[in-house]
Short mmCIF file of C-alpha atoms (C1' of nucleotides) in Angstrom, two decimals:
data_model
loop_
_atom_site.label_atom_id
_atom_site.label_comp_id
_atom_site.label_asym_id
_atom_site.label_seq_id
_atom_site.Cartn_x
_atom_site.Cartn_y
_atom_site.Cartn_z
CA UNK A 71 194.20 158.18 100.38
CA UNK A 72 193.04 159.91 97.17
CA UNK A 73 189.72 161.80 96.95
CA UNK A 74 187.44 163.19 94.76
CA UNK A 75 188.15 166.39 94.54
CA UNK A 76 184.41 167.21 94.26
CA UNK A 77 183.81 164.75 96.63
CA UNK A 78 182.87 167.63 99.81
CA UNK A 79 180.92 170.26 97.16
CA UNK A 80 177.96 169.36 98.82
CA UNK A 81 179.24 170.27 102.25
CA UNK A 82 179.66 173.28 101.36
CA UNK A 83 175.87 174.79 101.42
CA UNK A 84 174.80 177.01 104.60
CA UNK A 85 173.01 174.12 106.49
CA UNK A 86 174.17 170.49 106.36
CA UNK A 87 171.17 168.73 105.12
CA UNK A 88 171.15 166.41 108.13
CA UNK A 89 171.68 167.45 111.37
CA UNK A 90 174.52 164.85 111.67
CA UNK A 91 176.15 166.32 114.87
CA UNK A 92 172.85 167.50 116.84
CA UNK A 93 172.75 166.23 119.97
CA UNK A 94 169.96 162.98 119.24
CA UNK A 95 169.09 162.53 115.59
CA UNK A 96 172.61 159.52 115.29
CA UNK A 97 171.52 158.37 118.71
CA UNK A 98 168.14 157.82 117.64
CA UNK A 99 169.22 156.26 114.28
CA UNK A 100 171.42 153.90 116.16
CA UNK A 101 168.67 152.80 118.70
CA UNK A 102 166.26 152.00 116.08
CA UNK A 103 168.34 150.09 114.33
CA UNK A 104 167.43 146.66 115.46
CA UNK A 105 164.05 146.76 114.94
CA UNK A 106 160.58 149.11 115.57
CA UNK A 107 160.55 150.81 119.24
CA UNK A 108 157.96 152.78 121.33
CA UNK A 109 158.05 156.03 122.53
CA UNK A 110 158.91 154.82 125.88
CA UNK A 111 161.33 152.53 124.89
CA UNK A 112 163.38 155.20 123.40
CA UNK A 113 163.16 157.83 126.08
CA UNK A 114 164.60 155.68 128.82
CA UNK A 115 167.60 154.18 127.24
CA UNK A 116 168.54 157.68 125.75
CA UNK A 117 167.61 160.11 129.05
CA UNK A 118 166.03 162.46 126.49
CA UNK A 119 163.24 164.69 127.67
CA UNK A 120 159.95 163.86 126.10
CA UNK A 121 159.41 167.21 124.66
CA UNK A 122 163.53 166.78 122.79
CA UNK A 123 162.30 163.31 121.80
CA UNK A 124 158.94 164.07 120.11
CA UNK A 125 160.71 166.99 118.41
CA UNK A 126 163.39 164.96 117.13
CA UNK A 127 161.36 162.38 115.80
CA UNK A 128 159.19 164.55 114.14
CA UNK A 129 161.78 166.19 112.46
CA UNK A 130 163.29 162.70 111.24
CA UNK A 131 159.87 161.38 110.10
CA UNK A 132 159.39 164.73 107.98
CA UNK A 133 162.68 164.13 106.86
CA UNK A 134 161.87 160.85 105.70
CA UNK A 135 164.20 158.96 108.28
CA UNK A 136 161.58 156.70 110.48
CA UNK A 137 158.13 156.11 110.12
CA UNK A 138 155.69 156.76 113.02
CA UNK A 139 152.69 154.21 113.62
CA UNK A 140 150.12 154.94 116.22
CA UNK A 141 148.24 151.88 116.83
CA UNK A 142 144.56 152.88 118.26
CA UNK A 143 144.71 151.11 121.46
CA UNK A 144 144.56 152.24 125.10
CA UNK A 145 146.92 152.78 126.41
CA UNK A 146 148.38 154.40 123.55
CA UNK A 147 150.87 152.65 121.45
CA UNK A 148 153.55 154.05 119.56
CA UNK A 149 156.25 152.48 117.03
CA UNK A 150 159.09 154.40 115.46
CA UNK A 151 160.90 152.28 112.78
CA UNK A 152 163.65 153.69 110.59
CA UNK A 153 162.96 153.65 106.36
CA UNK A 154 165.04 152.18 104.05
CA UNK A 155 166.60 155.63 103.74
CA UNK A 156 166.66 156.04 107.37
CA UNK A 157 168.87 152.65 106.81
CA UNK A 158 171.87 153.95 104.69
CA UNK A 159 172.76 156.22 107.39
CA UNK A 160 173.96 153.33 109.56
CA UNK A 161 177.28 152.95 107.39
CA UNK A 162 178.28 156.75 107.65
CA UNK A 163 177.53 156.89 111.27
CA UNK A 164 179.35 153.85 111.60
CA UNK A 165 182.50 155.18 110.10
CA UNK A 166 182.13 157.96 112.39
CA UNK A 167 182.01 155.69 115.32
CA UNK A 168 184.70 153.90 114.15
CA UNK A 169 186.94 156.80 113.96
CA UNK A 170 185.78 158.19 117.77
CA UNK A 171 186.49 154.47 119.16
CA UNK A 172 190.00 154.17 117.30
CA UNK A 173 191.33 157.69 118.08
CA UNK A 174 189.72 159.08 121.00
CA UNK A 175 193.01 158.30 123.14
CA UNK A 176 194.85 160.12 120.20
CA UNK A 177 192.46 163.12 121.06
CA UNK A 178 192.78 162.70 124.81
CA UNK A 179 196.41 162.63 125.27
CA UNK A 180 196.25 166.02 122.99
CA UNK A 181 194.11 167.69 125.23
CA UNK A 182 195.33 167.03 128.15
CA UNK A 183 199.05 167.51 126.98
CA UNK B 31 174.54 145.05 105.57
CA UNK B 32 176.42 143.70 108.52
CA UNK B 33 176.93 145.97 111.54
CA UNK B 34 178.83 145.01 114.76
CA UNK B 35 176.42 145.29 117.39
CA UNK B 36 179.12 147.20 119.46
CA UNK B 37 179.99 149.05 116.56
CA UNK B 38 178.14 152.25 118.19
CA UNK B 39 179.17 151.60 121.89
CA UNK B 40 181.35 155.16 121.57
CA UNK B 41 178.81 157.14 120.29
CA UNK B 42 176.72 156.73 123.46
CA UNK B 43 178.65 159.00 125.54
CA UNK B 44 177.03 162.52 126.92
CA UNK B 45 179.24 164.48 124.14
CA UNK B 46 180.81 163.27 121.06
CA UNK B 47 184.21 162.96 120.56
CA UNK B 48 184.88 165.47 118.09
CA UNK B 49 181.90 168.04 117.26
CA UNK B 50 181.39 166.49 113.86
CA UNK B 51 178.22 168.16 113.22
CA UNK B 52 178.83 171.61 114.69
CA UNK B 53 179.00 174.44 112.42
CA UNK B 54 182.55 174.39 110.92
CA UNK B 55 185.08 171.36 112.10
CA UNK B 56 184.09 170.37 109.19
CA UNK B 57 184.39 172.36 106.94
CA UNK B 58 187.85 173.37 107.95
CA UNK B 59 189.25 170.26 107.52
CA UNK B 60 187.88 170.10 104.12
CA UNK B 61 189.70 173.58 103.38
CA UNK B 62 193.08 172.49 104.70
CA UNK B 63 192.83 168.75 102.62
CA UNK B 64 195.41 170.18 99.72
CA UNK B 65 197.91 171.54 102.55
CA UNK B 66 198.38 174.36 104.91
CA UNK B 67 196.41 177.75 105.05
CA UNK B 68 196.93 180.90 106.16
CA UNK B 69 193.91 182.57 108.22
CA UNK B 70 193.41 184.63 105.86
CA UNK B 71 192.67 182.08 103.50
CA UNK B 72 190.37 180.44 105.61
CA UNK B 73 188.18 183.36 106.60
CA UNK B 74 187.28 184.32 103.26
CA UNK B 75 186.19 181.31 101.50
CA UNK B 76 184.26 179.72 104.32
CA UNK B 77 182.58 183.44 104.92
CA UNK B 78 183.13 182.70 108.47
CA UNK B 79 183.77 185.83 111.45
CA UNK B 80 187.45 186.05 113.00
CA UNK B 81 186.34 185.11 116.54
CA UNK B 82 184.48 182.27 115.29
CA UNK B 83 187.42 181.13 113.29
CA UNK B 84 190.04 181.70 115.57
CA UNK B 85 187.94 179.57 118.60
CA UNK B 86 187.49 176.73 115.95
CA UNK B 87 191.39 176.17 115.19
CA UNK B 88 192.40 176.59 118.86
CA UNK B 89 189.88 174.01 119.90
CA UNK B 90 191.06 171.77 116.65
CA UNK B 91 194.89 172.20 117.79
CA UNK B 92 193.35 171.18 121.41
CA UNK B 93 192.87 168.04 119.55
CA UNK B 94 195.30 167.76 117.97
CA UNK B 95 193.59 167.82 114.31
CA UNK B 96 195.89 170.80 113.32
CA UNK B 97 198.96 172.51 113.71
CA UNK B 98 199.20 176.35 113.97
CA UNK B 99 202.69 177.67 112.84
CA UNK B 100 203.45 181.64 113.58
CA UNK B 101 206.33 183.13 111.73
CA UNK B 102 207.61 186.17 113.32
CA UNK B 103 207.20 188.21 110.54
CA UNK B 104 205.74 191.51 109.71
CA UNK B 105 202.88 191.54 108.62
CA UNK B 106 202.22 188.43 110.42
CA UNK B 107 201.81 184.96 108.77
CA UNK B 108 200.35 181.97 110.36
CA UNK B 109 199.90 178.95 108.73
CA UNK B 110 197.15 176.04 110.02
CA UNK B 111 197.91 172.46 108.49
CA UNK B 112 196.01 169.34 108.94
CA UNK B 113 197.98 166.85 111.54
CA UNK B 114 198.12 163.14 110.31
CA UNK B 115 195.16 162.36 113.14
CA UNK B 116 193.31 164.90 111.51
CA UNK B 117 193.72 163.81 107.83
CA UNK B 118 192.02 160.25 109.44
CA UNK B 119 189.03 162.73 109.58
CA UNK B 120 188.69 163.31 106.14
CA UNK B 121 187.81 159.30 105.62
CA UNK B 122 184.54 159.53 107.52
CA UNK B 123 183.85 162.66 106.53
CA UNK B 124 183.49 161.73 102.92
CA UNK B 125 181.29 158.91 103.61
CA UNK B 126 179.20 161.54 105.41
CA UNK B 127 179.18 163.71 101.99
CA UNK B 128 178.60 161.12 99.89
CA UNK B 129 175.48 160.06 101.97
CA UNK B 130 174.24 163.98 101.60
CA UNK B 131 174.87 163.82 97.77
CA UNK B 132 173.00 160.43 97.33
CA UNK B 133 170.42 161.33 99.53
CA UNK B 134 169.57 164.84 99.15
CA UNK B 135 166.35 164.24 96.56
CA UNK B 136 165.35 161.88 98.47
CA UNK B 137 165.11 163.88 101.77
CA UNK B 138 164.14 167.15 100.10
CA UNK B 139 161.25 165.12 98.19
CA UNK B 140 160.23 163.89 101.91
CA UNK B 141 160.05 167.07 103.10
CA UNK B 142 157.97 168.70 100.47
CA UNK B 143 155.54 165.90 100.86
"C1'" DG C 265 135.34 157.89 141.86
"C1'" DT C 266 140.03 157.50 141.82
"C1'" DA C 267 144.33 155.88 140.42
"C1'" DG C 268 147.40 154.39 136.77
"C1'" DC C 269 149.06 153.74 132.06
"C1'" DC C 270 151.13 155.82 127.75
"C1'" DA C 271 152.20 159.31 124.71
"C1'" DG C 272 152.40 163.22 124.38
"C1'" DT C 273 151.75 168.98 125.01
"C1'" DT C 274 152.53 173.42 127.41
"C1'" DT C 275 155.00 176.68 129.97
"C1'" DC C 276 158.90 178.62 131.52
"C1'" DG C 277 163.73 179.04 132.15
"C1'" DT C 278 168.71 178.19 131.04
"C1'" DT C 279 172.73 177.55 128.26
"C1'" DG C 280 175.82 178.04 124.63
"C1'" DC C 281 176.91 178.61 119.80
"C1'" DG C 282 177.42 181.79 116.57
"C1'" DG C 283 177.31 186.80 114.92
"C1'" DT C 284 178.47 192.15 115.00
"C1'" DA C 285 181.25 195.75 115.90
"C1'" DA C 286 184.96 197.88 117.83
"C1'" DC C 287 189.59 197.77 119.15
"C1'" DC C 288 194.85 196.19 119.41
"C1'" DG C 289 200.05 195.75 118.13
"C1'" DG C 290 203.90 195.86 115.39
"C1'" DC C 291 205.85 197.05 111.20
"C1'" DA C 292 206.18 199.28 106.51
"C1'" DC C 293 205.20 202.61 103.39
"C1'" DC C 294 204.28 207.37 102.06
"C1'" DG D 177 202.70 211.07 111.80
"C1'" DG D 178 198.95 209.04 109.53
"C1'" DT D 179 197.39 204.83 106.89
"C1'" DG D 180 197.23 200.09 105.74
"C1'" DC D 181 198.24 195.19 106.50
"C1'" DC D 182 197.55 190.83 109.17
"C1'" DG D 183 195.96 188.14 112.73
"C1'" DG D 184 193.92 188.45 116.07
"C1'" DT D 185 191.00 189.96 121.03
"C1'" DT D 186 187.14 191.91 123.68
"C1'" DA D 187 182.45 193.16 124.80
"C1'" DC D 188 177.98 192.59 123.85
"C1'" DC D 189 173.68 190.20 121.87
"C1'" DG D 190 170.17 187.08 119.75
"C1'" DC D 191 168.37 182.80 118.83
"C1'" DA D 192 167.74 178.01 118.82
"C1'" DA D 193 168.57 173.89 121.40
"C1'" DC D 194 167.96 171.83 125.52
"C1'" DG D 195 165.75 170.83 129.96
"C1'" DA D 196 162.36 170.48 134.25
"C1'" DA D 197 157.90 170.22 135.71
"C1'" DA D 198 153.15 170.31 135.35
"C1'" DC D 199 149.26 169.22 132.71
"C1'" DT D 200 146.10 166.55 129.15
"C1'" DG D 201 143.16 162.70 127.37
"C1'" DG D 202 141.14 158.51 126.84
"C1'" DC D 203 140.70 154.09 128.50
"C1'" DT D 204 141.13 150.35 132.19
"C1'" DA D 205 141.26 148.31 136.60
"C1'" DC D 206 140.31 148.58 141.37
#
DNA sequence: GTAGCCAGTTTCGTTGCGGTAACCGGCACC
DNA sequence: GGTGCCGGTTACCGCAACGAAACTGGCTAC
Protein backbone atom coordinates (compact mmCIF):
# COMPACT_ATOMS: atom_id res chain seq x y z
CA UNK A 1 0.00 0.00 0.00
CA UNK A 2 1.62 3.38 -0.71
CA UNK A 3 0.31 6.64 0.83
CA UNK A 4 0.46 10.09 0.61
CA UNK A 5 2.67 11.08 2.82
CA UNK A 6 0.56 14.21 3.55
CA UNK A 7 -2.27 12.21 3.29
CA UNK A 8 -3.07 12.28 7.60
CA UNK A 9 -1.83 16.28 8.00
CA UNK A 10 -5.21 17.01 8.63
CA UNK A 11 -5.53 14.54 11.46
CA UNK A 12 -3.29 16.05 13.11
CA UNK A 13 -5.26 19.30 14.58
CA UNK A 14 -6.48 19.18 18.41
CA UNK A 15 -10.13 18.11 17.60
CA UNK A 16 -11.06 15.81 14.70
CA UNK A 17 -13.46 17.86 12.79
CA UNK A 18 -16.12 15.16 13.02
CA UNK A 19 -16.82 13.37 15.87
CA UNK A 20 -16.25 10.10 13.89
CA UNK A 21 -15.94 7.76 16.97
CA UNK A 22 -18.66 9.44 19.40
CA UNK A 23 -20.91 7.17 20.49
CA UNK A 24 -24.16 8.14 17.79
CA UNK A 25 -23.20 10.66 15.12
CA UNK A 26 -22.05 7.08 12.39
CA UNK A 27 -25.09 5.38 13.85
CA UNK A 28 -27.24 8.13 12.99
CA UNK A 29 -25.60 8.63 9.53
CA UNK A 30 -26.14 5.01 8.82
CA UNK A 31 -29.91 5.00 9.86
CA UNK A 32 -30.72 7.85 7.73
CA UNK A 33 -29.34 6.58 4.98
CA UNK A 34 -32.26 5.10 3.21
CA UNK A 35 -34.35 7.79 3.20
CA UNK A 36 -35.97 10.86 5.65
CA UNK A 37 -36.95 9.50 9.33
CA UNK A 38 -38.84 10.95 12.38
CA UNK A 39 -37.74 11.59 15.60
CA UNK A 40 -39.38 8.55 16.81
CA UNK A 41 -38.32 6.45 14.26
CA UNK A 42 -34.79 7.01 15.14
CA UNK A 43 -34.95 6.76 18.89
CA UNK A 44 -36.35 3.26 18.95
CA UNK A 45 -34.19 1.43 16.56
CA UNK A 46 -31.03 3.13 18.15
CA UNK A 47 -32.11 2.92 22.21
CA UNK A 48 -30.80 6.50 22.42
CA UNK A 49 -32.25 8.73 25.09
CA UNK A 50 -34.23 11.57 23.69
CA UNK A 51 -32.24 14.21 25.30
CA UNK A 52 -28.60 12.22 23.45
CA UNK A 53 -30.72 12.16 20.28
CA UNK A 54 -31.89 15.80 20.01
CA UNK A 55 -28.33 16.79 20.96
CA UNK A 56 -26.81 14.79 18.39
CA UNK A 57 -28.89 15.86 15.73
CA UNK A 58 -28.53 19.26 16.45
CA UNK A 59 -25.04 19.12 16.38
CA UNK A 60 -25.11 17.27 12.84
CA UNK A 61 -27.64 19.75 11.37
CA UNK A 62 -25.26 22.73 12.54
CA UNK A 63 -22.67 20.82 11.11
CA UNK A 64 -24.31 20.65 7.93
CA UNK A 65 -24.87 16.74 8.03
CA UNK A 66 -28.95 16.33 7.96
CA UNK A 67 -31.52 18.69 7.55
CA UNK A 68 -34.36 19.01 10.11
CA UNK A 69 -38.07 19.67 8.81
CA UNK A 70 -40.82 20.28 11.25
CA UNK A 71 -43.99 19.94 9.49
CA UNK A 72 -46.81 22.11 11.46
CA UNK A 73 -49.17 19.41 12.20
CA UNK A 74 -50.51 17.91 15.44
CA UNK A 75 -49.20 15.74 16.53
CA UNK A 76 -45.94 17.06 15.77
CA UNK A 77 -44.01 15.77 12.90
CA UNK A 78 -40.47 15.59 12.51
CA UNK A 79 -38.09 14.48 9.47
CA UNK A 80 -34.33 14.23 9.67
CA UNK A 81 -32.78 13.60 6.18
CA UNK A 82 -29.04 13.54 5.61
CA UNK A 83 -27.46 16.43 2.86
CA UNK A 84 -25.57 15.68 0.09
CA UNK A 85 -22.58 16.24 2.36
CA UNK A 86 -24.12 14.29 5.05
CA UNK A 87 -23.97 11.61 1.96
CA UNK A 88 -20.14 11.29 1.32
CA UNK A 89 -19.70 10.10 4.73
CA UNK A 90 -21.36 6.78 3.89
CA UNK A 91 -18.12 5.54 1.93
CA UNK A 92 -15.63 6.32 4.88
CA UNK A 93 -17.88 4.83 7.41
CA UNK A 94 -18.27 2.06 5.20
CA UNK A 95 -14.62 1.30 4.98
CA UNK A 96 -14.63 1.43 8.60
CA UNK A 97 -17.29 -1.14 8.82
CA UNK A 98 -15.69 -3.11 6.50
CA UNK A 99 -12.55 -3.32 8.39
CA UNK A 100 -14.56 -4.10 12.02
CA UNK A 101 -16.61 -7.00 10.07
CA UNK A 102 -13.34 -8.51 8.36
CA UNK A 103 -11.02 -8.37 11.42
CA UNK A 104 -12.91 -8.33 14.50
CA UNK A 105 -12.01 -12.19 15.06
CA UNK A 106 -8.34 -11.00 14.37
CA UNK A 107 -8.97 -8.55 17.37
CA UNK A 108 -10.80 -11.10 19.48
CA UNK A 109 -8.47 -13.93 19.45
CA UNK A 110 -5.78 -11.06 20.52
CA UNK A 111 -7.57 -10.14 23.42
CA UNK A 112 -8.46 -12.95 24.73
CA UNK A 113 -5.00 -14.66 24.05
CA UNK B 1 -23.12 5.12 -5.01
CA UNK B 2 -23.91 1.54 -4.23
CA UNK B 3 -23.90 0.42 -0.59
CA UNK B 4 -24.62 -3.17 0.65
CA UNK B 5 -27.50 -2.88 2.76
CA UNK B 6 -25.64 -5.14 5.35
CA UNK B 7 -22.66 -3.28 4.77
CA UNK B 8 -23.18 -1.56 8.40
CA UNK B 9 -24.60 -4.68 10.24
CA UNK B 10 -21.11 -4.49 12.55
CA UNK B 11 -21.30 -1.13 13.40
CA UNK B 12 -24.55 -1.68 15.32
CA UNK B 13 -23.07 -3.24 18.24
CA UNK B 14 -23.14 -1.40 21.92
CA UNK B 15 -19.22 -0.51 21.41
CA UNK B 16 -17.19 -0.35 18.36
CA UNK B 17 -14.68 -2.57 17.55
CA UNK B 18 -11.72 -0.55 17.77
CA UNK B 19 -12.16 3.11 19.39
CA UNK B 20 -11.62 4.75 16.04
CA UNK B 21 -12.72 8.05 17.12
CA UNK B 22 -11.29 8.26 20.63
CA UNK B 23 -8.63 10.66 21.27
CA UNK B 24 -5.39 9.01 19.98
CA UNK B 25 -5.69 5.28 18.28
CA UNK B 26 -5.45 7.21 15.71
CA UNK B 27 -3.14 9.15 15.71
CA UNK B 28 -0.66 6.59 16.87
CA UNK B 29 -1.01 4.52 14.14
CA UNK B 30 -0.38 7.36 11.90
CA UNK B 31 3.02 8.01 13.90
CA UNK B 32 4.23 4.42 13.69
CA UNK B 33 3.20 4.19 9.53
CA UNK B 34 7.19 4.67 8.51
CA UNK B 35 8.25 1.88 11.20
CA UNK B 36 8.83 1.40 14.83
CA UNK B 37 9.05 4.15 17.62
CA UNK B 38 10.45 4.50 20.68
CA UNK B 39 8.12 6.13 23.52
CA UNK B 40 9.95 8.73 23.56
CA UNK B 41 9.32 9.50 20.15
CA UNK B 42 5.82 9.19 20.47
CA UNK B 43 5.23 11.41 23.49
CA UNK B 44 6.71 14.37 22.10
CA UNK B 45 5.31 14.84 18.76
CA UNK B 46 1.75 13.89 19.55
CA UNK B 47 2.11 16.32 22.87
CA UNK B 48 0.38 13.57 24.59
CA UNK B 49 0.94 12.76 28.85
CA UNK B 50 2.90 9.39 29.75
CA UNK B 51 -0.11 7.73 31.44
CA UNK B 52 -2.24 8.54 28.62
CA UNK B 53 0.27 7.14 26.23
CA UNK B 54 1.30 4.25 27.96
CA UNK B 55 -2.75 3.06 28.49
CA UNK B 56 -3.19 3.68 24.66
CA UNK B 57 -0.32 1.16 23.45
CA UNK B 58 -1.19 -1.48 26.08
CA UNK B 59 -4.80 -1.42 25.01
CA UNK B 60 -3.46 -1.34 21.11
CA UNK B 61 -1.09 -4.48 21.89
CA UNK B 62 -4.48 -5.93 23.60
CA UNK B 63 -5.47 -5.86 20.06
CA UNK B 64 -3.10 -6.77 18.63
CA UNK B 65 -2.49 -3.45 16.41
CA UNK B 66 1.13 -3.20 17.84
CA UNK B 67 3.98 -4.85 19.15
CA UNK B 68 5.94 -3.51 22.19
CA UNK B 69 9.64 -4.74 22.18
CA UNK B 70 11.80 -4.00 25.59
CA UNK B 71 15.51 -4.31 25.29
CA UNK B 72 17.16 -4.81 28.52
CA UNK B 73 19.25 -2.05 28.28
CA UNK B 74 20.27 0.85 30.32
CA UNK B 75 18.79 3.49 29.85
CA UNK B 76 15.87 1.58 28.74
CA UNK B 77 14.67 1.33 25.07
CA UNK B 78 11.34 0.15 23.97
CA UNK B 79 10.32 0.12 20.67
CA UNK B 80 6.27 0.04 19.53
CA UNK B 81 5.78 -1.13 15.78
CA UNK B 82 2.64 -1.41 13.86
CA UNK B 83 1.52 -5.34 13.54
CA UNK B 84 0.37 -6.32 9.93
CA UNK B 85 -3.52 -6.21 11.42
CA UNK B 86 -2.76 -2.90 12.41
CA UNK B 87 -1.20 -1.53 9.15
CA UNK B 88 -4.99 -2.80 7.64
CA UNK B 89 -5.95 0.27 9.83
CA UNK B 90 -4.20 2.73 8.05
CA UNK B 91 -6.57 1.93 4.75
CA UNK B 92 -9.72 3.22 6.41
CA UNK B 93 -8.17 5.61 8.18
CA UNK B 94 -7.10 7.53 5.14
CA UNK B 95 -10.42 7.47 3.64
CA UNK B 96 -11.48 9.02 6.96
CA UNK B 97 -8.73 11.93 6.36
CA UNK B 98 -9.39 12.43 3.08
CA UNK B 99 -13.17 12.95 3.88
CA UNK B 100 -11.92 15.71 6.68
CA UNK B 101 -9.66 17.40 4.01
CA UNK B 102 -12.46 17.51 1.31
CA UNK B 103 -14.94 18.43 3.62
CA UNK B 104 -13.60 20.74 6.07
CA UNK B 105 -14.92 24.22 4.18
CA UNK B 106 -17.75 22.81 3.72
CA UNK B 107 -18.55 21.94 7.40
CA UNK B 108 -16.78 24.98 8.85
CA UNK B 109 -18.92 27.22 6.29
CA UNK B 110 -22.09 25.28 7.88
CA UNK B 111 -21.21 26.08 11.06
CA UNK B 112 -20.59 29.74 10.72
CA UNK B 113 -23.90 30.01 9.06
C1' DG C 1 -62.51 17.15 31.36
C1' DT C 2 -59.35 13.73 30.68
C1' DA C 3 -56.41 10.83 28.22
C1' DG C 4 -53.16 10.15 24.48
C1' DC C 5 -49.99 11.41 20.79
C1' DC C 6 -45.34 13.34 19.38
C1' DA C 7 -41.34 15.82 19.94
C1' DG C 8 -39.08 17.55 22.65
C1' DT C 9 -36.98 20.11 27.45
C1' DT C 10 -35.39 20.09 32.30
C1' DT C 11 -33.26 18.29 36.24
C1' DC C 12 -30.28 15.51 38.42
C1' DG C 13 -26.94 11.96 38.78
C1' DT C 14 -23.27 8.75 37.04
C1' DT C 15 -19.36 7.27 34.43
C1' DG C 16 -15.12 7.41 32.20
C1' DC C 17 -11.68 9.67 29.39
C1' DG C 18 -8.13 12.52 29.63
C1' DG C 19 -4.89 15.69 32.34
C1' DT C 20 -1.43 17.12 36.33
C1' DA C 21 1.90 16.20 39.42
C1' DA C 22 4.66 13.42 42.00
C1' DC C 23 7.25 9.39 42.43
C1' DC C 24 10.08 4.89 41.01
C1' DG C 25 14.19 1.80 39.45
C1' DG C 26 18.33 0.74 37.46
C1' DC C 27 22.39 2.29 35.46
C1' DA C 28 26.05 5.71 34.05
C1' DC C 29 28.55 9.60 34.59
C1' DC C 30 30.93 13.05 37.37
C1' DG D 1 26.85 10.15 46.65
C1' DG D 2 24.28 13.20 43.92
C1' DT D 3 22.37 14.01 39.14
C1' DG D 4 20.45 12.75 34.83
C1' DC D 5 18.35 9.50 31.57
C1' DC D 6 14.37 6.58 30.08
C1' DG D 7 10.13 4.50 30.50
C1' DG D 8 7.19 4.14 33.07
C1' DT D 9 3.42 3.98 37.67
C1' DT D 10 0.34 5.98 41.16
C1' DA D 11 -2.93 9.15 43.20
C1' DC D 12 -5.93 12.58 42.48
C1' DC D 13 -9.20 15.69 39.71
C1' DG D 14 -12.22 18.02 36.25
C1' DC D 15 -15.19 17.97 32.56
C1' DA D 16 -18.03 16.37 29.00
C1' DA D 17 -20.76 12.54 27.51
C1' DC D 18 -24.26 9.72 28.70
C1' DG D 19 -28.53 8.29 31.01
C1' DA D 20 -33.23 8.04 33.82
C1' DA D 21 -37.26 10.20 34.91
C1' DA D 22 -40.42 13.77 35.10
C1' DC D 23 -42.43 17.54 32.85
C1' DT D 24 -44.25 20.64 28.75
C1' DG D 25 -47.40 22.07 24.92
C1' DG D 26 -50.67 21.98 21.56
C1' DC D 27 -54.00 19.45 19.36
C1' DT D 28 -57.39 15.43 18.92
C1' DA D 29 -60.49 11.93 20.25
C1' DC D 30 -63.38 9.97 23.65
Amino acid sequence: MTLDPDLFSDCGTDRPLIRIGDKWTMKIIVCLRDGPRRFGELIVPLRITAKVLTESLRAMERDGLLTRTAYGENPPRVEYALTPLGRTLLEPLAAICAWSAAHQPEVLRARSA
